[in-house]
XYZ file of C-alpha atoms in Angstrom:
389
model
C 48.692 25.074 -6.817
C 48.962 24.892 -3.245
C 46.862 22.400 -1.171
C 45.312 25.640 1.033
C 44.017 26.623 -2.444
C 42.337 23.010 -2.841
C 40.739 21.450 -0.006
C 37.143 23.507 1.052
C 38.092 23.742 4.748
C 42.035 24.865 4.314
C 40.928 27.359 1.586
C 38.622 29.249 4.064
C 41.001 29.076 6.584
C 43.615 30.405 4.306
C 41.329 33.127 3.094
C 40.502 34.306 6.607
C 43.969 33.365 8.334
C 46.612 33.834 6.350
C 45.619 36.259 2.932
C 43.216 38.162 4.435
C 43.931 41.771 3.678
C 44.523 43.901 6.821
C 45.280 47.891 7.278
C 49.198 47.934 7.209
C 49.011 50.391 9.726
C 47.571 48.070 12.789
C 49.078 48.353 16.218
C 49.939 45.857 18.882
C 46.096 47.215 20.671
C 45.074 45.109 17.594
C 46.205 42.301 19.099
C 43.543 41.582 21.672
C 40.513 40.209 19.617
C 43.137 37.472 18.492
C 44.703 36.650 21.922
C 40.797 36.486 23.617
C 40.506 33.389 21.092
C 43.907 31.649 22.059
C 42.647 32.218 25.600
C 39.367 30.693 24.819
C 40.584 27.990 23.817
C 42.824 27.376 26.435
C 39.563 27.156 28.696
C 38.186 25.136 27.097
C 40.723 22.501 26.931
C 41.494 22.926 30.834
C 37.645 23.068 31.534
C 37.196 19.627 30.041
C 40.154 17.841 31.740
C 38.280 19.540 34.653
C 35.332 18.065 34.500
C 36.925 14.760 34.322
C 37.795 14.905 38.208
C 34.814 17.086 39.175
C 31.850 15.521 41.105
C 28.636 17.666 40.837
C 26.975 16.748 43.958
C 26.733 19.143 46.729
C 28.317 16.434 49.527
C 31.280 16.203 47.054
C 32.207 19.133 44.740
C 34.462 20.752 46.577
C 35.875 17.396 48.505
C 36.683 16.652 44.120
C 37.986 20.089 44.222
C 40.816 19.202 46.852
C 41.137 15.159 45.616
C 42.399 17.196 42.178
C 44.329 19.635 43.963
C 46.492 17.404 46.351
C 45.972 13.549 44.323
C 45.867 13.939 40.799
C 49.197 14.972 39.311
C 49.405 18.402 37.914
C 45.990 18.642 39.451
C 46.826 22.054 41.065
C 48.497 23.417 38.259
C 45.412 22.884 35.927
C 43.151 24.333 38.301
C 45.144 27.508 39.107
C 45.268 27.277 35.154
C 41.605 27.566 34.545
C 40.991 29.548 37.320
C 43.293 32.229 36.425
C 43.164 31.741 32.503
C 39.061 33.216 33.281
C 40.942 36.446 34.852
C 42.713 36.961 31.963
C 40.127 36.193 29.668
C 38.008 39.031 31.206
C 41.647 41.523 30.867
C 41.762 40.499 27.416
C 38.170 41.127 26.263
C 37.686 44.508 28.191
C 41.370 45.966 26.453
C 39.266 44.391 23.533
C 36.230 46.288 24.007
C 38.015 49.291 25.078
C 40.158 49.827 21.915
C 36.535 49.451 20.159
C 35.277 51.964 21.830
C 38.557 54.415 21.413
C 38.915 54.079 17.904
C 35.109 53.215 16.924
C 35.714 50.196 15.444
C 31.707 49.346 15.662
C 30.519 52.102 14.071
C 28.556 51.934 10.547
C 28.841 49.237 8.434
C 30.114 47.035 11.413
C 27.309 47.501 13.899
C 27.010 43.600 13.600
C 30.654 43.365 14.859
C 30.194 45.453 17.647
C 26.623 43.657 19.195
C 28.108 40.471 18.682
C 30.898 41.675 21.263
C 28.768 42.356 23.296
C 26.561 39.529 23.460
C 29.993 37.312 23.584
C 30.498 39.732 26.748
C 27.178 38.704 28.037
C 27.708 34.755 27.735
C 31.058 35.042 29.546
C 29.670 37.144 32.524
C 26.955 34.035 32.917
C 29.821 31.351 32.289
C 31.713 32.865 34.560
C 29.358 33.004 37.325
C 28.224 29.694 37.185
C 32.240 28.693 36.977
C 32.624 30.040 40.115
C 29.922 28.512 41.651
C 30.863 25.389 40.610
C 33.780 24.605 43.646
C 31.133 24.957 46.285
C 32.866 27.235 48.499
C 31.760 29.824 51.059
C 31.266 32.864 48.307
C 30.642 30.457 45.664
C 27.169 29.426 47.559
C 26.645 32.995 48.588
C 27.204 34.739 45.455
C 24.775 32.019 43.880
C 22.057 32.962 46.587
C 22.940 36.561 45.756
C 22.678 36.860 41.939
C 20.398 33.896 41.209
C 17.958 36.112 43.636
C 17.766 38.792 41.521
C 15.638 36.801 39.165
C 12.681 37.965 41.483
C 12.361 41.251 40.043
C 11.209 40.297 37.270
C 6.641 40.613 37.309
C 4.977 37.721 37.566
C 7.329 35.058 36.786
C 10.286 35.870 38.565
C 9.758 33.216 41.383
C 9.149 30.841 39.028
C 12.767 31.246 37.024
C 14.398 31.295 40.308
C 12.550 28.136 41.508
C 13.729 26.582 38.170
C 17.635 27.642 38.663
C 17.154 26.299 42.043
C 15.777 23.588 41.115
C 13.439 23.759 44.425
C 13.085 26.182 47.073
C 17.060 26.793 48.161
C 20.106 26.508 46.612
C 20.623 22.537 47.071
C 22.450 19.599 44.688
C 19.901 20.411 41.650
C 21.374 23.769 40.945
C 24.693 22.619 41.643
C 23.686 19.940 38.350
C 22.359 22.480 36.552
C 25.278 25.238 36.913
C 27.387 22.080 35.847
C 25.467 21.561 32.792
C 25.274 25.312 31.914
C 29.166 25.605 32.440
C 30.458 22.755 29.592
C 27.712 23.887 26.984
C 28.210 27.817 26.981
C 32.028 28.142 26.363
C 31.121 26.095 23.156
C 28.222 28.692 22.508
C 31.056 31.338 23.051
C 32.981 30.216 20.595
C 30.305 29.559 18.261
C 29.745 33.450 18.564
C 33.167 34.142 18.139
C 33.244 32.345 15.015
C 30.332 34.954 13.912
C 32.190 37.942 15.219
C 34.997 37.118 12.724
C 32.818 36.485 9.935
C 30.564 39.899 10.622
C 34.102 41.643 10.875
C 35.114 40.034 7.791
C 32.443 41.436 5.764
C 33.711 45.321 6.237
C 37.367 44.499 6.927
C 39.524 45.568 10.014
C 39.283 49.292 10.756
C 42.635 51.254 11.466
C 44.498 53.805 14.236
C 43.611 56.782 11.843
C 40.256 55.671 10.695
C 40.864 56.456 7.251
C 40.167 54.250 4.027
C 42.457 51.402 3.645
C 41.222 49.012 1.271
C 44.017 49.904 -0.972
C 46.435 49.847 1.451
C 46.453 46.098 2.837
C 48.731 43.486 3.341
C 47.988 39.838 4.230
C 47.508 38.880 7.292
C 49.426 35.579 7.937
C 52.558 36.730 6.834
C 52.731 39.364 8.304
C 50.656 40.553 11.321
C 51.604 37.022 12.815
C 54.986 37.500 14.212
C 53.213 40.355 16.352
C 50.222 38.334 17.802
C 53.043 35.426 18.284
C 54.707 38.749 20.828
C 51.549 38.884 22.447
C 51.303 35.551 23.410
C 55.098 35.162 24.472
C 53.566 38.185 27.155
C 50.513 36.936 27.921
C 52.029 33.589 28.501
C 54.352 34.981 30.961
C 51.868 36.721 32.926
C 49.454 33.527 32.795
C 52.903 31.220 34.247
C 53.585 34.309 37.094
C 49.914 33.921 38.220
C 49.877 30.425 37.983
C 53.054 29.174 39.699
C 54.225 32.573 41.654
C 50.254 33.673 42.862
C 47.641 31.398 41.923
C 45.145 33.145 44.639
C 46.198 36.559 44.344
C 42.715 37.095 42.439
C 40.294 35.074 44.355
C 38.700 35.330 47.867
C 40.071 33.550 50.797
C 36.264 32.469 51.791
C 35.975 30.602 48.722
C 38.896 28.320 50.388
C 35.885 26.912 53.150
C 33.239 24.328 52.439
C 30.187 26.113 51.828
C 27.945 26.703 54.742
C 24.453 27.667 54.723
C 24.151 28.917 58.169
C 26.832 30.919 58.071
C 26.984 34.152 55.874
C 30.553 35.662 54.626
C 31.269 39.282 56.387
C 31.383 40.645 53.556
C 29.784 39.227 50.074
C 32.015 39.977 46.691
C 32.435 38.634 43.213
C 35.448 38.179 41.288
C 37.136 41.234 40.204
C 36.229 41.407 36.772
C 32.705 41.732 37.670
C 33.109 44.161 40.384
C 31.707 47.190 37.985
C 28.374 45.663 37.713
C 28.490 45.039 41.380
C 29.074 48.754 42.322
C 25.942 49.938 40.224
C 23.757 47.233 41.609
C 24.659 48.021 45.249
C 24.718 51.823 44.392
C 20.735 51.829 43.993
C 19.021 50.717 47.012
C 16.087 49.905 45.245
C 16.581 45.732 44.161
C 14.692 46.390 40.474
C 16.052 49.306 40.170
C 19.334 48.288 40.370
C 18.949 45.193 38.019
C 17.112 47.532 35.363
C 20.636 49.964 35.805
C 22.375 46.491 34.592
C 20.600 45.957 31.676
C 20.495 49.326 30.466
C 24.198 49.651 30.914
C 24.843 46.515 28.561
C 21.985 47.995 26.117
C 24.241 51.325 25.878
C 26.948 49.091 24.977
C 24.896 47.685 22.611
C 23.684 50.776 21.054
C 26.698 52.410 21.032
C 27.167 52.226 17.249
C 23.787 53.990 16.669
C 24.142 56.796 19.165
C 27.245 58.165 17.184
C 27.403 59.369 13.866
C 31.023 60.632 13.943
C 32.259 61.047 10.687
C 36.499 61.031 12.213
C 37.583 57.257 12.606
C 40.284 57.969 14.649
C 40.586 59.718 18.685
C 43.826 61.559 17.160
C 41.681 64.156 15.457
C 38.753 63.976 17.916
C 40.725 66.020 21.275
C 37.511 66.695 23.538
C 36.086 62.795 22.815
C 39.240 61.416 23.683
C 39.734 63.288 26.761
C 36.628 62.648 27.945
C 37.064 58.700 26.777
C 39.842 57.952 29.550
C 37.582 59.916 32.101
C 35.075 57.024 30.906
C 38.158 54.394 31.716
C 38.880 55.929 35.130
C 35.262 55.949 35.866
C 35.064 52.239 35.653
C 37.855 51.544 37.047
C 37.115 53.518 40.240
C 33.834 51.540 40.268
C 35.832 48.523 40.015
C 37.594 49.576 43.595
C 34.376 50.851 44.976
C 32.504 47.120 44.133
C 35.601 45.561 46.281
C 35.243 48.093 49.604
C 32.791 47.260 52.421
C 29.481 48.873 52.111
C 29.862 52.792 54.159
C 28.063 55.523 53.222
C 30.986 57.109 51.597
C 31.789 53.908 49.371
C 27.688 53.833 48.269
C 27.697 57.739 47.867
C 30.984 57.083 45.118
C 29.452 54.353 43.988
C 26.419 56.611 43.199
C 28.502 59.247 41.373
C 29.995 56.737 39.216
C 26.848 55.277 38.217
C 25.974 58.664 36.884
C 28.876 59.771 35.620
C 29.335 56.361 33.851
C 25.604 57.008 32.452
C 25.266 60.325 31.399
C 28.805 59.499 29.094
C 27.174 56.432 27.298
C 24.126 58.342 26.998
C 24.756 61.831 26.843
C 28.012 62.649 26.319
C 28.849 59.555 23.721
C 26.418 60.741 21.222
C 26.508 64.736 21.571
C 29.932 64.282 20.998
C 29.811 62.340 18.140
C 27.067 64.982 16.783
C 29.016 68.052 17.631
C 32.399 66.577 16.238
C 30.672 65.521 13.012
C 29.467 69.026 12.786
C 32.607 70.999 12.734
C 34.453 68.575 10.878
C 31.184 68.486 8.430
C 31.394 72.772 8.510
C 35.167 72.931 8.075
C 34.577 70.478 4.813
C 32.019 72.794 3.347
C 34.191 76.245 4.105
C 37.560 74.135 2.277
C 35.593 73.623 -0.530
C 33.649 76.912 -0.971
C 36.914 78.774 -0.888
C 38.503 76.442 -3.338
């Protein structure tokens, strides 16, 4: 017998690695879920030879910043590493999330799979933030001041939470500590609840392209779904080595590049790209609360999206008006993604406004009618087959 069969650690990795039975018929947008936890753990390992060379102190975090970029060898190359390896973290989690939502992977029995995603969404947004506050530059301050202010809308103890972030009244060397501290503990927290998200998947098994039974169609995993995540990372490593050595600041902000300075506010105020979404529905409401309550109910649609559709049709193919209307979802987002990076006009607020809506009324109105009215006629067409047979 082999030793994978033996020892208590190999044999669950063996069970959940290599034989675990998967839908012959997976595709390479199957590939994601497995890349986001190479990725992962390439951030972690360049976070913590990071924080070997950073100084969290406000006179000397971004002075550590250049010392590793210009004195310690390779210095640049793992910081462009990190820095970039977040970016593509965030590309491979939202292709994640998107092929979830095209092919309904979190419908019933894997609710559990699908809220899990999106709380492991949730962490990285915060990790993220905090990340990029961490160099102390120009938008790194700013956006701090920015986000970590919204904590005020909350009644009665708003202040309070943001006095506590703060650590005091402003934005000083306590919050730089404590953004420090929040940083190195949460990617470990993320992949504790990736480790959850497998398991919960595990439970039901992988769904499949045409959404159809396939528990007697599998084949095991290892042997052979490996050779196509191993072309997935060949890819994703060559785009992670172009934007590392070819354009290492082709995704961040010039500002970032200056010192920060308290008495002197950016032109224009913007996060990194991958959270330019949220920005564009927080800036489209004028009202402060308002806009923060828009947030959370956008991630609470996510969250509910498995129990606002009861389509009985696994797969897009045989769903035409849902998946129509799914890439008018996907355009929708990303024109909100442009509209979060443009200067604040009335026409970029007013687009920003009809995305909001229009991103909305299809998590809410159009997600779950659909699912209804799909269900229906495929439910009706089932009933006529059989009552003429």
């Amino acid at each position: 017998m082999r030793i994978n069969h033996k020892l208590g650690p190999l044999k669950i990795l063996n069970a959940h690695l290599i034989a675990y039975p998967t839908p012959m018929n997976l595709n390479y947008f199957w590939n994601w879920g497995s890349l986001a936890g190479i990725v992962l753990g390439a951030q972690i390992v360049t976070g913590i030879l990071l924080a070997m060379h950073y100084v969290s102190h406000v006179d000397h975090a971004f002075a550590s910043v250049v010392h590793l970029m210009y004195d310690v060898p390779s210095g640049m190359i793992l910081r462009y590493s990190h820095a970039n390896g977040a970016s593509l973290f965030f590309t491979v989690v939202y292709m994640h999330i998107l092929r979830g939502m095209y092919y309904s992977s979190g419908n019933q029995p894997r609710e559990l799979v699908w809220i899990t995603g999106v709380i492991i969404l949730l962490v990285m947004i915060i990790t993220a933030f905090i990340g990029y506050v961490l160099p102390w530059g120009q938008m790194s301050f700013w956006g701090a001041t920015v986000i970590t202010s919204l904590a005020t809308v909350i009644p009665v103890v708003g202040k309070q939470i943001v006095y506590w972030l703060w650590g005091g009244f402003s934005i000083d060397h306590p919050t730089l500590n404590r953004f420090y501290s929040f940083h190195y503990t949460l990617p470990f927290v993320l992949a504790g609840l990736s480790i959850f998200h497998i398991a919960a998947l595990h439970q039901y098994g992988s769904t499949n392209p045409l959404g159809v039974n396939t528990q007697t169609s599998t084949i095991p995993f290892g042997i052979y779904f490996s050779s196509k995540d191993l072309l997935g990372v060949c890819y994703l490593l060559l785009a992670y080595a172009v934007l590392v050595f070819f354009y290492p600041e082709a995704l961040g902000h010039p500002d970032n590049l200056i010192p920060a300075n308290p008495y002197a506010t950016p032109q224009h105020i913007v996060p990194e790209w991958y959270f330019l979404w949220v920005y564009a529905i927080l800036r489209s409401i004028p009202n402060k609360a308002a806009g923060v309550i828009a947030i959370g109910l956008t991630f609470a649609s996510l969250i509910a999206l498995p129990f606002l559709s009861t389509v009985h049709i696994g797969s897009p193919r045989f769903r035409i008006i849902s998946e129509r209307l799914y890439w008018v979802f996907v355009a929708d987002v990303f024109l909100l993604t442009w509209v979060g990076a443009q200067e604040i006009m009335p026409a970029t607020v007013l687009l920003g406004q009809v995305c909001t809506v229009v991103l909305f009324a299809y998590l809410l109105v159009i997600y779950p009618f659909l699912s209804w009215f799909e269900s229906y006629l495929y439910l009706s067409a089932t009933r006529s087959v059989k009552a003429t047979n």
